[in-house]
Coordinates of N, CA and C and ligand atoms in Angstrom, one line a residue:
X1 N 11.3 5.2 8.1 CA 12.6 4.6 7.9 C 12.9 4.5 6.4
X2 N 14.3 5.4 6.5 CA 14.4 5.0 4.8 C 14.6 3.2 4.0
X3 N 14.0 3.6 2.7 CA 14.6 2.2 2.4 C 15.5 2.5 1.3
X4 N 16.8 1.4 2.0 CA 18.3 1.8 1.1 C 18.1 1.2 -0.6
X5 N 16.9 0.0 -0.4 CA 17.1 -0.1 -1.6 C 16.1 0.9 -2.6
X6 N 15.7 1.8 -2.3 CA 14.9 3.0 -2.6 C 16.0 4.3 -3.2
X7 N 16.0 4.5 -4.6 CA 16.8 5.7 -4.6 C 16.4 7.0 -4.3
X8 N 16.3 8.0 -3.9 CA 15.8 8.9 -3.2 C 16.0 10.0 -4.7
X9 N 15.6 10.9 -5.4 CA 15.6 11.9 -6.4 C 14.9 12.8 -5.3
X10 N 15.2 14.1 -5.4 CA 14.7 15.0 -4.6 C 13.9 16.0 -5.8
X11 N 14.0 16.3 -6.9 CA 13.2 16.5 -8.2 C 13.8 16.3 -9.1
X12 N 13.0 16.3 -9.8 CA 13.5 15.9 -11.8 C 13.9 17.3 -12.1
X13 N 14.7 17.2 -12.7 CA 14.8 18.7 -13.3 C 14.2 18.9 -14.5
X14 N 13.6 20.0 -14.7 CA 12.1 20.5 -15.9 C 13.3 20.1 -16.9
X15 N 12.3 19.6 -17.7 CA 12.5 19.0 -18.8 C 13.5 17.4 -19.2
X16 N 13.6 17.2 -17.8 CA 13.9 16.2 -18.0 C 13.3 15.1 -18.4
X17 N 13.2 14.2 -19.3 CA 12.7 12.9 -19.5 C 11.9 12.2 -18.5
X18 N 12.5 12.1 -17.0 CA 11.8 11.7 -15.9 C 10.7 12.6 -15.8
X19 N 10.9 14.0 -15.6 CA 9.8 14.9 -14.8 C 8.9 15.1 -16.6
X20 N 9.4 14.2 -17.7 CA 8.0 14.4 -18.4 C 7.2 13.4 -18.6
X21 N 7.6 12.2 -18.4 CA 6.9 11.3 -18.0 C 6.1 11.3 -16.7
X22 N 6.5 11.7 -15.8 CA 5.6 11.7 -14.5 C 4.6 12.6 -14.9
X23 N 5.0 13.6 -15.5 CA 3.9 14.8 -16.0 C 2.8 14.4 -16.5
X24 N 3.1 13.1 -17.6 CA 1.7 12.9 -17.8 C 1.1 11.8 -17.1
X25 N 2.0 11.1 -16.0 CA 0.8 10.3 -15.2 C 0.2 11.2 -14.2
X26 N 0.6 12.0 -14.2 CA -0.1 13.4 -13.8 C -1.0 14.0 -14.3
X27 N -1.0 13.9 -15.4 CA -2.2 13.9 -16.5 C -3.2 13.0 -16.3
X28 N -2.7 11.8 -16.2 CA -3.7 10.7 -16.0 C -4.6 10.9 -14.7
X29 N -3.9 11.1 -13.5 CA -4.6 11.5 -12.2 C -5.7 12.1 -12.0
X30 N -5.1 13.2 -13.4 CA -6.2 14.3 -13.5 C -7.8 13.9 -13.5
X31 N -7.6 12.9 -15.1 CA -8.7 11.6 -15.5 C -9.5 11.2 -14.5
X32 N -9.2 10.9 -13.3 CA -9.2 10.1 -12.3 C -10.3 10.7 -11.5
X33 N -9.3 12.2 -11.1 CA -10.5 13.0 -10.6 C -11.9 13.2 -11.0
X34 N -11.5 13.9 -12.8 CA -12.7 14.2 -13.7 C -13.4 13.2 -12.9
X35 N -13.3 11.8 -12.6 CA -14.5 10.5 -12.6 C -15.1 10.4 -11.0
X36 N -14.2 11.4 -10.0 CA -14.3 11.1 -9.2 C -13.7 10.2 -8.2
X37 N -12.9 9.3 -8.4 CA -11.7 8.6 -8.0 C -10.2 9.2 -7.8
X38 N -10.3 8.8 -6.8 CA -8.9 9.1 -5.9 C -7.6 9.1 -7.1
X39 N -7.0 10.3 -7.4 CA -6.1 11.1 -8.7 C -5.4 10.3 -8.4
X40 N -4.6 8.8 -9.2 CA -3.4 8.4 -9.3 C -3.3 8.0 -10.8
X41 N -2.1 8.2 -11.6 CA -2.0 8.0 -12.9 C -0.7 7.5 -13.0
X42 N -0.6 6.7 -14.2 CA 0.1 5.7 -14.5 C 0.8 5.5 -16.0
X43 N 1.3 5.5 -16.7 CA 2.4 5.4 -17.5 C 3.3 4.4 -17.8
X44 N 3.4 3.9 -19.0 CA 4.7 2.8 -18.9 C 5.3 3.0 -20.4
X45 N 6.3 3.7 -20.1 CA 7.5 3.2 -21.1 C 8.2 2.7 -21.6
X46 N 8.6 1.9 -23.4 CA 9.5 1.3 -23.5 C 10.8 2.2 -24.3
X47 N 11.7 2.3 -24.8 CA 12.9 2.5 -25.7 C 12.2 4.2 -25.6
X48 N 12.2 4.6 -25.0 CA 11.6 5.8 -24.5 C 10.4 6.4 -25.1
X49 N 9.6 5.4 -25.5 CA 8.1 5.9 -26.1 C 6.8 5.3 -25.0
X50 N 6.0 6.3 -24.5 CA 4.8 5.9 -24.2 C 3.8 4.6 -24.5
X51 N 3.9 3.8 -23.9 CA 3.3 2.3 -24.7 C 1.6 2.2 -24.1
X52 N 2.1 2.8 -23.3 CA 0.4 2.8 -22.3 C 0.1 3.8 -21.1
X53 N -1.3 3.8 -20.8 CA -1.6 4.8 -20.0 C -3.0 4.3 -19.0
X54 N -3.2 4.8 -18.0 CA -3.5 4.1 -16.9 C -4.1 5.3 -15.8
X55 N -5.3 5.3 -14.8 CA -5.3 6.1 -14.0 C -6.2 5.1 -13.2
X56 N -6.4 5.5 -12.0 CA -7.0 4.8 -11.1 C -8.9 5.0 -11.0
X57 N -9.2 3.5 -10.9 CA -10.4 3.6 -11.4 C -11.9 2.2 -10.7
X58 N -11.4 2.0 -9.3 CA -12.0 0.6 -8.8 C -13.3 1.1 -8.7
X59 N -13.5 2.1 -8.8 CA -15.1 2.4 -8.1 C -16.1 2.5 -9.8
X60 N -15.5 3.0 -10.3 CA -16.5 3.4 -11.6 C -16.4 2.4 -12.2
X61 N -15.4 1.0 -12.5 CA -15.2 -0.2 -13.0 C -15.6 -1.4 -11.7
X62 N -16.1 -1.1 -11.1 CA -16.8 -2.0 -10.0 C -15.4 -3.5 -9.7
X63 N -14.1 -2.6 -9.4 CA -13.2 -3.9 -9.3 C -12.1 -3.3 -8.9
X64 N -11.8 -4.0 -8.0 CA -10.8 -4.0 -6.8 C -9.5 -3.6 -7.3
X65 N -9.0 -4.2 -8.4 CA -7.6 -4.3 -8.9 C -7.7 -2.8 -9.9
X66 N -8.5 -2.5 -10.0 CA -8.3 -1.4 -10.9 C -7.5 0.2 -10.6
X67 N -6.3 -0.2 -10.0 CA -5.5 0.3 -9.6 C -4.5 1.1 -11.0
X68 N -4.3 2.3 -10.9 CA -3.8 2.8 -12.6 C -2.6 2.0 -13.0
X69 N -1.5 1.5 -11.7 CA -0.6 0.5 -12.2 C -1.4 -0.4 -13.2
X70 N -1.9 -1.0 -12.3 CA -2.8 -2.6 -13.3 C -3.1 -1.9 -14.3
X71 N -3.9 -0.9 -14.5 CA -4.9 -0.4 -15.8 C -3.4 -0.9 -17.0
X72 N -2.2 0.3 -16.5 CA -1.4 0.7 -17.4 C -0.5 -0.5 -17.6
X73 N -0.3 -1.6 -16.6 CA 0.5 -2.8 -17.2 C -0.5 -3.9 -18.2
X74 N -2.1 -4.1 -17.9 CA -2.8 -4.5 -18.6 C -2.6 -4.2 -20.0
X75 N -2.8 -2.6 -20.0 CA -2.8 -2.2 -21.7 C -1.1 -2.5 -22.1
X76 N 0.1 -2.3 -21.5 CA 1.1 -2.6 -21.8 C 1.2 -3.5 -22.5
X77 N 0.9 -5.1 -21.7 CA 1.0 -6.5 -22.4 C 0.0 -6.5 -23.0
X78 N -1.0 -5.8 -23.2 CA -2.2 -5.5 -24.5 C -1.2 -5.5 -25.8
X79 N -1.0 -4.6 -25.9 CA -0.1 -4.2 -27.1 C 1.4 -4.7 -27.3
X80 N 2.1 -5.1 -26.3 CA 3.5 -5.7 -26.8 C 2.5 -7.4 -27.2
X81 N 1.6 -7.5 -26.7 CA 1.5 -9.0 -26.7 C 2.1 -10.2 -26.6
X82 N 2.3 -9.6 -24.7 CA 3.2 -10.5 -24.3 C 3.1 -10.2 -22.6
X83 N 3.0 -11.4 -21.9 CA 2.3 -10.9 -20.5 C 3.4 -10.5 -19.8
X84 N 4.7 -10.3 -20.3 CA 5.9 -10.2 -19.2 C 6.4 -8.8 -20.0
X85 N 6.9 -7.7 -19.1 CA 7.1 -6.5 -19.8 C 8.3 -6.2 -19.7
X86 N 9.4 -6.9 -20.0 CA 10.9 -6.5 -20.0 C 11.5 -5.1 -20.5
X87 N 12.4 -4.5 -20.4 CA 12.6 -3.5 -20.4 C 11.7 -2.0 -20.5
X88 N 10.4 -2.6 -19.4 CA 9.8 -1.1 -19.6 C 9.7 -0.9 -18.0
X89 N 9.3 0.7 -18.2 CA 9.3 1.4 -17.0 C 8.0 1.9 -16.8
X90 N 7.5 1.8 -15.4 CA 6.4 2.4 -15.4 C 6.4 3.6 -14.4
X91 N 6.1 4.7 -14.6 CA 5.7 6.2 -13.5 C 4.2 6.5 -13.7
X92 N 4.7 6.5 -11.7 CA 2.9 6.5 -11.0 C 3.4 7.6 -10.2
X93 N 2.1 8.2 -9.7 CA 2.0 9.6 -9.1 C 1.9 8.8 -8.1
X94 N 1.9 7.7 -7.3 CA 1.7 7.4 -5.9 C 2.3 5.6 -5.7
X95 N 3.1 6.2 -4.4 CA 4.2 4.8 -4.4 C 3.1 3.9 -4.4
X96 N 3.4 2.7 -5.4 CA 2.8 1.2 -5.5 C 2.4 0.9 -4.3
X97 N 0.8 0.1 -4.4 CA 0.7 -0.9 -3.0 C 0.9 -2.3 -3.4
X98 N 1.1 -3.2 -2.4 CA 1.3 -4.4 -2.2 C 1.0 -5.6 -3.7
X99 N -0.2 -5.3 -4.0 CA -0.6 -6.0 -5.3 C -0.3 -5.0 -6.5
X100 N 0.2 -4.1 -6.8 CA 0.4 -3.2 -8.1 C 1.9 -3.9 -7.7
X101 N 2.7 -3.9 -6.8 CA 4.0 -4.4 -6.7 C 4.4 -5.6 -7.5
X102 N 3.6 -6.0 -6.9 CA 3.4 -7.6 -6.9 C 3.5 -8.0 -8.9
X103 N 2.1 -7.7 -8.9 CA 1.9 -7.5 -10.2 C 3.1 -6.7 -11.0
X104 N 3.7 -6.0 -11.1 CA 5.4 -6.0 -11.4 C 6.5 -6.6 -11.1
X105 N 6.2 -7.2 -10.4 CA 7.5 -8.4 -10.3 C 7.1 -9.3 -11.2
X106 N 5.3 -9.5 -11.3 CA 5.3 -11.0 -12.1 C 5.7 -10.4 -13.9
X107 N 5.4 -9.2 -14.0 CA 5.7 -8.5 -15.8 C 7.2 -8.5 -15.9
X108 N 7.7 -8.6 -14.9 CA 9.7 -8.6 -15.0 C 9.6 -7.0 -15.2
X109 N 9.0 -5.9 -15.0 CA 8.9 -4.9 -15.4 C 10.1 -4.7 -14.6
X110 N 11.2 -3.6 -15.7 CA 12.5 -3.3 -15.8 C 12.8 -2.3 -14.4
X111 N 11.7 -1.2 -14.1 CA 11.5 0.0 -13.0 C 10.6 0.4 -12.5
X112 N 10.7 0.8 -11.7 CA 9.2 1.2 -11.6 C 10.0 3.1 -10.8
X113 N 9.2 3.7 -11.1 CA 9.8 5.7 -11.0 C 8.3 5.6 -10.5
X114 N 8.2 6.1 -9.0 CA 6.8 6.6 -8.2 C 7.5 8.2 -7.7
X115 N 6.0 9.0 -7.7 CA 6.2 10.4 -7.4 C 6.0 10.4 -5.6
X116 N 4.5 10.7 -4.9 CA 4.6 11.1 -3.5 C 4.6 9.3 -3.0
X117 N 4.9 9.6 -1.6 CA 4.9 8.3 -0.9 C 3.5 8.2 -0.4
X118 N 3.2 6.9 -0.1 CA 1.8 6.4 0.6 C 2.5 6.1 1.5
X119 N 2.0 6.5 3.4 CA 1.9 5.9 4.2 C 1.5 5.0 4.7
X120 N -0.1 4.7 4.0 CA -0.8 4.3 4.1 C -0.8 2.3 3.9
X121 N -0.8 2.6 1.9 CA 0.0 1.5 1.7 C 0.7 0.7 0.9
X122 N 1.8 1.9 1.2 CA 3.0 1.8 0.1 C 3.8 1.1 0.6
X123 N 4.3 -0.1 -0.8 CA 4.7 -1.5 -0.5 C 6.7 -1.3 -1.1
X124 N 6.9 -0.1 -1.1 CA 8.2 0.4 -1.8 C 8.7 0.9 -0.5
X125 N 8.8 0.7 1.1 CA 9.6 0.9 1.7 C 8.8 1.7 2.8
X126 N 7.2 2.6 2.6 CA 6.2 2.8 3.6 C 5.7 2.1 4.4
X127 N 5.4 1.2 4.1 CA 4.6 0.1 5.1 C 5.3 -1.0 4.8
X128 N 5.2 -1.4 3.9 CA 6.4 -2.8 3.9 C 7.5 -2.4 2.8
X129 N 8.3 -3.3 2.6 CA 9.2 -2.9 1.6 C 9.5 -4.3 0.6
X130 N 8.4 -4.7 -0.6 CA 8.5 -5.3 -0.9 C 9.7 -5.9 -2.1
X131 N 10.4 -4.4 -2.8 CA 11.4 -4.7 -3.5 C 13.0 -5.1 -2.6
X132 N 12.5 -4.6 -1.6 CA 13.9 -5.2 -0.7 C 14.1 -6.4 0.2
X133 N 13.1 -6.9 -0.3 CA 12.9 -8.5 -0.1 C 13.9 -9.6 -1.0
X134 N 14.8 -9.9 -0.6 CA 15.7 -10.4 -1.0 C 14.9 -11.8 -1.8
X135 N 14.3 -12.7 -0.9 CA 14.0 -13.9 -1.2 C 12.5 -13.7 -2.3
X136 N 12.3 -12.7 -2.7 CA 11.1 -12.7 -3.6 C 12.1 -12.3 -4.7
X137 N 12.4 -13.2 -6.0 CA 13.0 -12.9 -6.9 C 12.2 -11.8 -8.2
X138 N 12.9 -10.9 -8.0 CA 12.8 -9.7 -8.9 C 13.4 -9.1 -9.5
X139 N 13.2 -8.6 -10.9 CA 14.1 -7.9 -11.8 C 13.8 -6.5 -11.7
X140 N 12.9 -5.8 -11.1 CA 12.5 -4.5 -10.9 C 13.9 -3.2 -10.0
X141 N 13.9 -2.2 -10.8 CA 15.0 -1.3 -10.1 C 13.8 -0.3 -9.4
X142 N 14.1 0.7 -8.3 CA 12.9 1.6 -7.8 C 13.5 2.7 -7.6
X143 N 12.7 3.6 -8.0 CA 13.1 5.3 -7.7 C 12.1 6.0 -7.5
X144 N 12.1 6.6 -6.1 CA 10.6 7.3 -5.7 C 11.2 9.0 -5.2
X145 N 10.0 9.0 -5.0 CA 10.1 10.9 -5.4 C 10.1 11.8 -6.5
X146 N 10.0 11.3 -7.3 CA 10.3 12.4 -9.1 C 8.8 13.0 -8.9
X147 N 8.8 14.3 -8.4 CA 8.0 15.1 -8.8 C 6.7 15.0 -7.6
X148 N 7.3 14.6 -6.7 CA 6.5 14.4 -5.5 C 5.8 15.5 -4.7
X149 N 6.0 16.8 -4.7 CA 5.4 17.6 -4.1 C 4.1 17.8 -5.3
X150 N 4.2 17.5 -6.9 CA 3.0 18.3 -7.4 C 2.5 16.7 -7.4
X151 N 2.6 15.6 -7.0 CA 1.2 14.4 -6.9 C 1.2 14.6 -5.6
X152 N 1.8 14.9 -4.5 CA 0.8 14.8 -2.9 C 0.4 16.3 -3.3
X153 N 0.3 17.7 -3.6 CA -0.7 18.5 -3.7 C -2.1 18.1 -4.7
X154 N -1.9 17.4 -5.9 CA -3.3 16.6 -6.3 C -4.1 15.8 -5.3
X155 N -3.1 15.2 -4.6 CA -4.1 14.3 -3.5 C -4.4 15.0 -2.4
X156 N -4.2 16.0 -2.1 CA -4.1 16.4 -0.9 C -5.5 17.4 -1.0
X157 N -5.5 18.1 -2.5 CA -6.4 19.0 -2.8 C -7.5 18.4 -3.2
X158 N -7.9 17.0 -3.5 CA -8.7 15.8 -3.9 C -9.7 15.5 -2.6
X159 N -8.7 15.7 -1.6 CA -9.3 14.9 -0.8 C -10.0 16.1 0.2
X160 N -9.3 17.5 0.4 CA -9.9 18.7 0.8 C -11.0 19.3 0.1
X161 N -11.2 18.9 -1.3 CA -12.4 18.8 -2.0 C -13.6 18.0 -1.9
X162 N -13.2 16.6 -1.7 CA -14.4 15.9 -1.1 C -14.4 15.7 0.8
X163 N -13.9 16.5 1.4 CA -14.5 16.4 2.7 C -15.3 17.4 2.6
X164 N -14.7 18.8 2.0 CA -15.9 19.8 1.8 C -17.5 20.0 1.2
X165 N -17.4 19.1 0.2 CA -18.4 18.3 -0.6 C -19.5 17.6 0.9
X166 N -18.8 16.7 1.3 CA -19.2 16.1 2.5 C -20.3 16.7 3.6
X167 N -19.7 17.7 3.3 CA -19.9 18.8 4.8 C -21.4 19.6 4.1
X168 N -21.0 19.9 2.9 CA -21.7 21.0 2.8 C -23.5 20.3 2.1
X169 N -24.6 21.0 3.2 CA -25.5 19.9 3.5 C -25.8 20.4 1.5
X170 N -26.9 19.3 1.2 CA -27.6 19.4 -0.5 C -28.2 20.5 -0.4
X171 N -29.0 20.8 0.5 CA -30.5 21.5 -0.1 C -29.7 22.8 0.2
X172 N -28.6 23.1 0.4 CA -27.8 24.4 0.7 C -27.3 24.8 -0.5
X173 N -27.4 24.2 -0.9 CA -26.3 24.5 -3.1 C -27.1 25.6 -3.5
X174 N -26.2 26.7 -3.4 CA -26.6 27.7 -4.0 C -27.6 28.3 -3.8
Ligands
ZN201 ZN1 -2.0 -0.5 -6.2

């Protein structure tokens, strides 16, 4: 079901500002993998400069929240020093879940730009739709899709990597 309050971008056009910011939470994803964690990367911009960066990381940081949103809004209010993130934007290679959302409403963060959608448990209009919740006061605008075919082929190729990994017994390597 679409969600209306969701703007739909079908791709950035190369070189655009959008599709180069997503580029490098795409970069970040990459990080993600290197560690073995599920490729999502993260990004937040202010006055159009890079303020922070972020990739997804709960397993090798033994903690739940370590979602690349959180990494990248942590380091954000790191450096503005200031727990509320007004006028910045953040782009993630994978629609927000429920608490990365959340956790943006409470930074007043200005946008949030997500690449593929989560089925699973994406809180931008997948599974619930938590910016279109009228009665939860938010300053957040949303725009999903920028660059969505090249973050669901990272995950997709991520995860075709470790079922094969899976399968293939140890004492067989090589
Ligand atoms: Zn999350």
């Amino acid at each position: 079901m679409p969600d209306p309050t969701v703007q739909a971008v079908q791709e950035a056009p190369s070189g655009s500002a959008e599709g180069r910011y997503m580029g490098l939470a795409l970069a970040q994803a990459q990080l993600a993998w290197d560690r073995g964690e599920v490729p999502v990367g993260a990004v937040v911009v202010k006055d159009g400069e890079v303020i922070a960066t972020g990739f997804n990381q709960p397993i090798g940081s033994h903690d739940p929240t370590a979602h690349a949103e959180i990494v990248a809004l942590r380091a954000a209010a790191e450096k503005l020093g200031n727990y509320r993130l007004p006028g910045c934007e953040l782009y993630v290679t994978l629609e927000p879940c429920i608490m990365c959302s959340g956790a943006m409403m409470h930074a007043r963060l200005a946008r949030v730009v997500y690449a593929a959608l989560d089925p699973k448990t994406g809180a931008c209009g997948s599974v619930v739709s938590l910016f279109g919740e009228d009665r939860l006061n938010h300053h957040t605008e949303v725009v999903g899709g920028v660059m969505a075919e090249e973050a669901s082929a990272l995950l997709k190729a991520f995860f075709v990597e470790r079922r094969n990994a899976a399968r293939k017994p140890a004492a067989g390597r090589e």
